[in-house]
Amino acid sequence: MISAVRRATAGLAGALLALAACSHRPDVLTFSGSVLGAEGTIVRRQIDRFARQHPGLTIEVRATPDAADQRHQLYVQWLNAWAADPDVLQLDVVWTPEFAAAGWILPIDDAVTDADDFFPAALSADRWRGRLYAVPWFVDAGMLYWRTDLMDAPPDTFDALTTIARGAVADGRVASGFVWQGARYEGLVTVFLEHLIGFGGRILDDDGRVVVDSPAGIQALTFMCDAIHRTRIVPEAVLTWQEEQTRFSFQNGRAAFMRNWPYAAALLGDPAQSAVAGRFAVAPMPHAAGRSAAALGGAQLAINARTRQPEAARALVRYLTAPEQMIERAQVAGQFPARRRVYDDPRLKDALPIPPATARAIVEHAVARPVTPVYTQLSGILQIHLHRALTQQETPAAALHAAAAAMRRLLDDAGLTAVS
Amino acid sequence: MKRDTRLAWTLLAPMLIVLAAIALAPLVMTIWESLHRHDLRMPWIGRPYIGLANYATAAADARFGAALLHTAVFTGISVALELTLGLLLALALDNVRRGRGAARLIVLLPWALPTVVAALVWRFLFESPAGLLAFDVEWLSRPIAAWVPIVLADVWKSTPFVALLLLAGLQAIDPALYDAARLDGATAWRRFTNITLPLLRPALLVALIFRTLDAFRVFDVVYVLTGGGPGTATEVVSLYAFTSLLQDLRFGYGSALSVTIFGVTFMLALLYIRALGAPVAEDA
Amino acid sequence: MTRAAPRIGIFLLIAIWALPLLWMLIASVTPESRLFGGAPAMPGAFVLDHYRALFAERAFWRPVRNSLIVAATTTVFAVAIGVWAAYALARLRFRGRAVTLSAVLAVSTFPQISIVSPLYLLLRRAGLIDTYPGLVLPYLTFALPLAVWLLTGFFRQLPGELEDAARMDGASRLRAAVEVTLPLAAPAIATTAILTFLYAWNEFLFALSFTLGPERQTVPVAIALFRGQYQVPWGQILAAAVVASLPVAIIVLAFQRRIVKGLTAGAVKG
């Protein structure tokens, strides 16, 4: 009797296993991220190399829109449906805590053996509740672009910048003094963050409390509003501009200063389309009472929590974030590596659009935005009030107080505080 | 009478089956979702049933109220413009002798463009300093002025739908009626008000319903032109629902917002059908 | 009915619609830096770079093919199913007419954004993600109600005498409908087809959510994938829009010849 049951169970188990094997997808690892232009070239090249080192493994590259909202929407849709693919995902720098809290990505501490080689700000943005959930892949940092033909050295302080900008506009050499991204979107928060830290303020303090409406914060926002409406070194048009419009403004020689990400440097240096090729340089953002700061951007790699091949996925992540691959990526796509020591590598000398030493200095100044699962909502609140202040619908103080109150309410309701 | 009923349901069956299969389940799932607290970012809270609490929150949400107001005003102005211009366009196209095909094509092309592209075109036209229609005004960063390019973009893109609809309606009018009226000495205006308009009523009603429903759910145009800014001055309800659902990952609340939007638009549709004499829904 | 005033009005009206289109055409052959140049007027040199890039780099014919297939299939189904339903709703007397009409309308008014996720789950379970049916089916959620409502409206406008005459000659309801009413409704059906086609052609959210790769992605999605994280290739996007309008233009021109003006005089009198 028992042997019959045992045989039946074995038979059933065998049948189930066979069934599972049939429905189990072949060894296809899917990678999802940016595959446009140079980024696409380099990622495919590196993935092909990895595939050759792992025969029996097929890797598929799935393109997702680069527009952050749309990629986020697709990821949410897939991960919420418990899709097993894509296995490896390219995340925007502010998504990691959100996805980690939702249980959609795997802890990844074991894929990073040399944590101190990564920029601390980038690594801290990828931690949630003490564990690492994504590996920094490349970094972006906000920088000050300045015209070398209009001044001898870049300004250190916001006051110096204002003076130089005013002078350049008054002389008629440029139409605007300073351009930055002021549309009502995430970029505005990064620009504000750089001003905020420059004036000595912060969005959240070390205990995760909202302190964006401190006197320093109000000073920072007031400075930005004044720059548009009082000293007029910033054109009102920036209030609808994102990265590209500011780039074109500077590229056509219409501005003395621009705040933008590193991607613009290569385009600005192309004499075929740029009116300022050879006449600009890059420096860290200026500051006032605080310190110079660069908003941290960039991308990280994470692993789908429901992947059927965690080992292969981990291996791929480790491979793509290895120093060799980062150097190659810098050479082909011009993106800043997320590892510190590679900046000393001589191969990086001509790879980046700006000198590696300058690049590293800027990234060391990088400040991450609040690391919390509710960041998008927090940012949304801040964007709305910042924009209201900049368009003079509210005073800076009122705007920041309202924003802070709403942010505090949100964090209370969620029972969350930021964890670094 | 019985044969009519049986025939009717037989003819309706394919449509009902298709719609039940693909549309009913998602609708019901969304409504069910709206009765729970479901925040994807915080799975530790679970998905507790909270009845109508999400709707209560929405009712008290000032941002949602403002979005409703914006959407209502936008809908009113857009639809009025679209119907008027649409009628004018339809009359114009009806009267064109030569180049009719080309004229119709020009009028239809804006509608053939992906909405995002149409919105981009209008953004270019209004973004100073380079915009042709900007005249050095910062349209998109002023709370009220920002509506102008939004309304224009929507009207430009959607009037063709109305025009084509009304054109088809115009062409269904028997020219003999006009001849008879002319023989009786009626002026062009009288012919228009006594013959054209009444006979166009069904087409006008359909145009009104569909344009209102679409305008109320406008998304792309606002998203590309202002993103809801400056501040939240141009935020419309679908934008807010999108933000709640897919950016803030508050599925329960976002679903409640969606159901509310659906409720409002559906009420509007029923209102039209009732108030405008319902020539479509009544018996002949 | 032909006077000078309408002619001028016609010209003005059509000009207003044509101007932005014209601008688009010019911008699509303008080098990118000049688009933001601050000098809004005519560019000095026209370039075909954007168009070249479209086909050389991006194989743009694929999304166009996908859009054509999906939009056409959706239209065919929507009209084929909808015409019977519309006939019933417009011509037949039965209980539940108004309710059915309202329900059909209700289906199409539900915000797309909220049914995307549930629809995705359903399609995934049916194995239809990244397939043509996986787009046509969701598209029917708005195309079918649209077609039904439009056709119902048109059917109501048709005089019933012809059909009654046929029935008195002994034809059944259905035969009368097919042989008499349908041909008369041809212009209306053509109009409905064009409008439904364009609605489906334009659709973005479902296409983005239910396709995975270039083999099935439609034109709006392909255009959305042009842009990089910061960079937006305006020139290429505009060029893509121009190219994408061509098939539509051809279809519309072909169809609109079939929209014959009014009923032929003999049909009503005779």
Tab-separated table of C-alpha atoms in Angstrom, chain B residues 103-258:
chain	number	residue	atom	x	y	z
B	103	ALA	CA	-9.276	70.614	-48.490
B	104	ARG	CA	-10.577	67.650	-46.573
B	105	LEU	CA	-7.108	66.251	-46.285
B	106	ILE	CA	-5.674	69.436	-44.833
B	107	VAL	CA	-8.449	69.547	-42.340
B	108	LEU	CA	-8.009	65.905	-41.338
B	109	LEU	CA	-4.238	65.843	-41.075
B	110	PRO	CA	-4.012	67.513	-37.667
B	111	TRP	CA	-6.100	64.690	-36.370
B	112	ALA	CA	-3.888	62.125	-37.975
B	113	LEU	CA	-0.868	63.347	-36.069
B	114	PRO	CA	0.011	61.636	-32.829
B	115	THR	CA	-1.320	63.899	-30.105
B	116	VAL	CA	2.138	64.293	-28.643
B	117	VAL	CA	3.475	65.638	-31.912
B	118	ALA	CA	0.586	68.055	-32.325
B	119	ALA	CA	1.186	69.295	-28.794
B	120	LEU	CA	4.884	69.673	-29.539
B	121	VAL	CA	4.142	71.723	-32.634
B	122	TRP	CA	2.020	74.129	-30.613
B	123	ARG	CA	4.611	74.221	-27.899
B	124	PHE	CA	7.170	75.305	-30.434
B	125	LEU	CA	4.845	77.958	-31.757
B	126	PHE	CA	4.270	79.448	-28.329
B	127	GLU	CA	7.584	79.017	-26.616
B	128	SER	CA	9.427	82.292	-26.594
B	129	PRO	CA	11.695	83.622	-27.797
B	130	ALA	CA	11.697	81.510	-30.951
B	131	GLY	CA	7.986	80.815	-31.141
B	132	LEU	CA	6.195	82.324	-34.092
B	133	LEU	CA	3.117	83.086	-32.034
B	134	ALA	CA	4.887	83.963	-28.808
B	135	PHE	CA	5.262	87.721	-29.353
B	136	ASP	CA	7.684	87.800	-26.456
B	137	VAL	CA	5.118	86.757	-23.895
B	138	GLU	CA	5.879	83.873	-21.553
B	139	TRP	CA	2.645	82.074	-22.271
B	140	LEU	CA	3.489	78.758	-20.704
B	141	SER	CA	4.643	80.147	-17.369
B	142	ARG	CA	1.609	82.295	-16.623
B	143	PRO	CA	-1.256	80.583	-14.810
B	144	ILE	CA	-4.011	81.895	-17.071
B	145	ALA	CA	-2.091	82.513	-20.272
B	146	ALA	CA	-0.834	78.933	-20.299
B	147	TRP	CA	-4.356	77.798	-21.158
B	148	VAL	CA	-4.282	79.573	-24.487
B	149	PRO	CA	-1.830	77.266	-26.246
B	150	ILE	CA	-3.479	74.297	-24.571
B	151	VAL	CA	-6.938	75.197	-25.832
B	152	LEU	CA	-5.612	76.113	-29.257
B	153	ALA	CA	-3.725	72.854	-29.578
B	154	ASP	CA	-6.774	70.836	-28.598
B	155	VAL	CA	-9.121	72.796	-30.846
B	156	TRP	CA	-6.711	72.551	-33.767
B	157	LYS	CA	-6.414	68.854	-33.345
B	158	SER	CA	-10.005	67.929	-32.575
B	159	THR	CA	-12.141	70.202	-34.710
B	160	PRO	CA	-11.548	67.973	-37.739
B	161	PHE	CA	-13.430	65.198	-35.986
B	162	VAL	CA	-16.427	67.454	-35.497
B	163	ALA	CA	-16.142	68.860	-38.991
B	164	LEU	CA	-16.122	65.483	-40.643
B	165	LEU	CA	-19.023	64.295	-38.550
B	166	LEU	CA	-21.099	67.345	-39.355
B	167	LEU	CA	-20.100	67.176	-42.983
B	168	ALA	CA	-21.493	63.682	-43.229
B	169	GLY	CA	-24.629	64.914	-41.563
B	170	LEU	CA	-24.884	67.829	-43.988
B	171	GLN	CA	-24.553	65.573	-46.947
B	172	ALA	CA	-27.362	63.394	-45.737
B	173	ILE	CA	-29.790	66.274	-46.014
B	174	ASP	CA	-31.932	65.976	-49.088
B	175	PRO	CA	-31.184	68.886	-51.424
B	176	ALA	CA	-34.819	68.821	-52.539
B	177	LEU	CA	-35.727	70.386	-49.189
B	178	TYR	CA	-33.527	73.353	-49.942
B	179	ASP	CA	-34.951	73.682	-53.435
B	180	ALA	CA	-38.466	73.700	-52.079
B	181	ALA	CA	-37.583	76.317	-49.511
B	182	ARG	CA	-35.913	78.470	-52.118
B	183	LEU	CA	-39.012	78.289	-54.233
B	184	ASP	CA	-40.964	79.501	-51.244
B	185	GLY	CA	-38.648	82.508	-51.048
B	186	ALA	CA	-36.730	81.630	-47.907
B	187	THR	CA	-33.403	83.432	-47.403
B	188	ALA	CA	-30.154	81.579	-46.931
B	189	TRP	CA	-30.248	82.264	-43.222
B	190	ARG	CA	-33.819	80.959	-42.898
B	191	ARG	CA	-32.882	77.866	-44.834
B	192	PHE	CA	-29.975	77.361	-42.443
B	193	THR	CA	-31.987	77.753	-39.271
B	194	ASN	CA	-35.110	75.940	-40.413
B	195	ILE	CA	-33.658	73.082	-42.389
B	196	THR	CA	-29.965	72.591	-41.803
B	197	LEU	CA	-29.729	72.990	-38.056
B	198	PRO	CA	-32.670	70.827	-37.103
B	199	LEU	CA	-31.620	68.054	-39.434
B	200	LEU	CA	-28.083	68.250	-38.133
B	201	ARG	CA	-29.227	67.770	-34.585
B	202	PRO	CA	-28.368	64.074	-34.318
B	203	ALA	CA	-24.894	64.655	-35.681
B	204	LEU	CA	-24.421	67.678	-33.442
B	205	LEU	CA	-25.441	65.647	-30.466
B	206	VAL	CA	-22.986	62.872	-31.192
B	207	ALA	CA	-20.238	65.401	-31.797
B	208	LEU	CA	-21.101	67.165	-28.584
B	209	ILE	CA	-21.089	63.983	-26.544
B	210	PHE	CA	-17.838	62.628	-27.877
B	211	ARG	CA	-15.995	65.914	-27.792
B	212	THR	CA	-17.123	66.620	-24.263
B	213	LEU	CA	-16.073	63.206	-23.065
B	214	ASP	CA	-12.721	63.478	-24.797
B	215	ALA	CA	-12.087	67.014	-23.628
B	216	PHE	CA	-12.883	66.046	-20.094
B	217	ARG	CA	-10.265	63.328	-20.265
B	218	VAL	CA	-7.610	65.430	-21.953
B	219	PHE	CA	-4.107	64.352	-21.053
B	220	ASP	CA	-1.434	64.447	-23.751
B	221	VAL	CA	-1.852	68.060	-24.725
B	222	VAL	CA	-1.516	69.321	-21.169
B	223	TYR	CA	1.268	66.915	-20.328
B	224	VAL	CA	3.452	68.052	-23.213
B	225	LEU	CA	2.703	71.756	-23.038
B	226	THR	CA	2.854	72.470	-19.334
B	227	GLY	CA	2.982	69.247	-17.370
B	228	GLY	CA	0.248	70.768	-15.242
B	229	GLY	CA	2.196	73.895	-14.432
B	230	PRO	CA	2.841	76.646	-13.595
B	231	GLY	CA	2.427	75.177	-10.151
B	232	THR	CA	-0.816	73.307	-10.626
B	233	ALA	CA	-2.511	76.021	-12.610
B	234	THR	CA	-3.206	73.841	-15.622
B	235	GLU	CA	-3.522	70.481	-13.955
B	236	VAL	CA	-6.446	68.467	-15.281
B	237	VAL	CA	-8.063	65.464	-13.677
B	238	SER	CA	-6.476	62.801	-15.862
B	239	LEU	CA	-3.066	64.224	-15.141
B	240	TYR	CA	-3.744	64.029	-11.433
B	241	ALA	CA	-5.060	60.480	-11.738
B	242	PHE	CA	-2.002	59.514	-13.756
B	243	THR	CA	0.302	61.010	-11.136
B	244	SER	CA	-1.465	59.211	-8.319
B	245	LEU	CA	-1.583	55.876	-10.067
B	246	LEU	CA	1.620	55.494	-11.951
B	247	GLN	CA	3.994	57.932	-10.300
B	248	ASP	CA	2.973	57.900	-6.684
B	249	LEU	CA	1.870	54.275	-6.970
B	250	ARG	CA	-1.269	54.889	-4.906
B	251	PHE	CA	-3.402	52.395	-6.762
B	252	GLY	CA	-6.366	52.514	-4.432
B	253	TYR	CA	-6.660	56.274	-4.428
B	254	GLY	CA	-5.846	56.596	-8.116
B	255	SER	CA	-8.551	54.081	-8.960
B	256	ALA	CA	-11.039	56.076	-6.911
B	257	LEU	CA	-10.081	59.198	-8.842
B	258	SER	CA	-10.550	57.336	-12.101
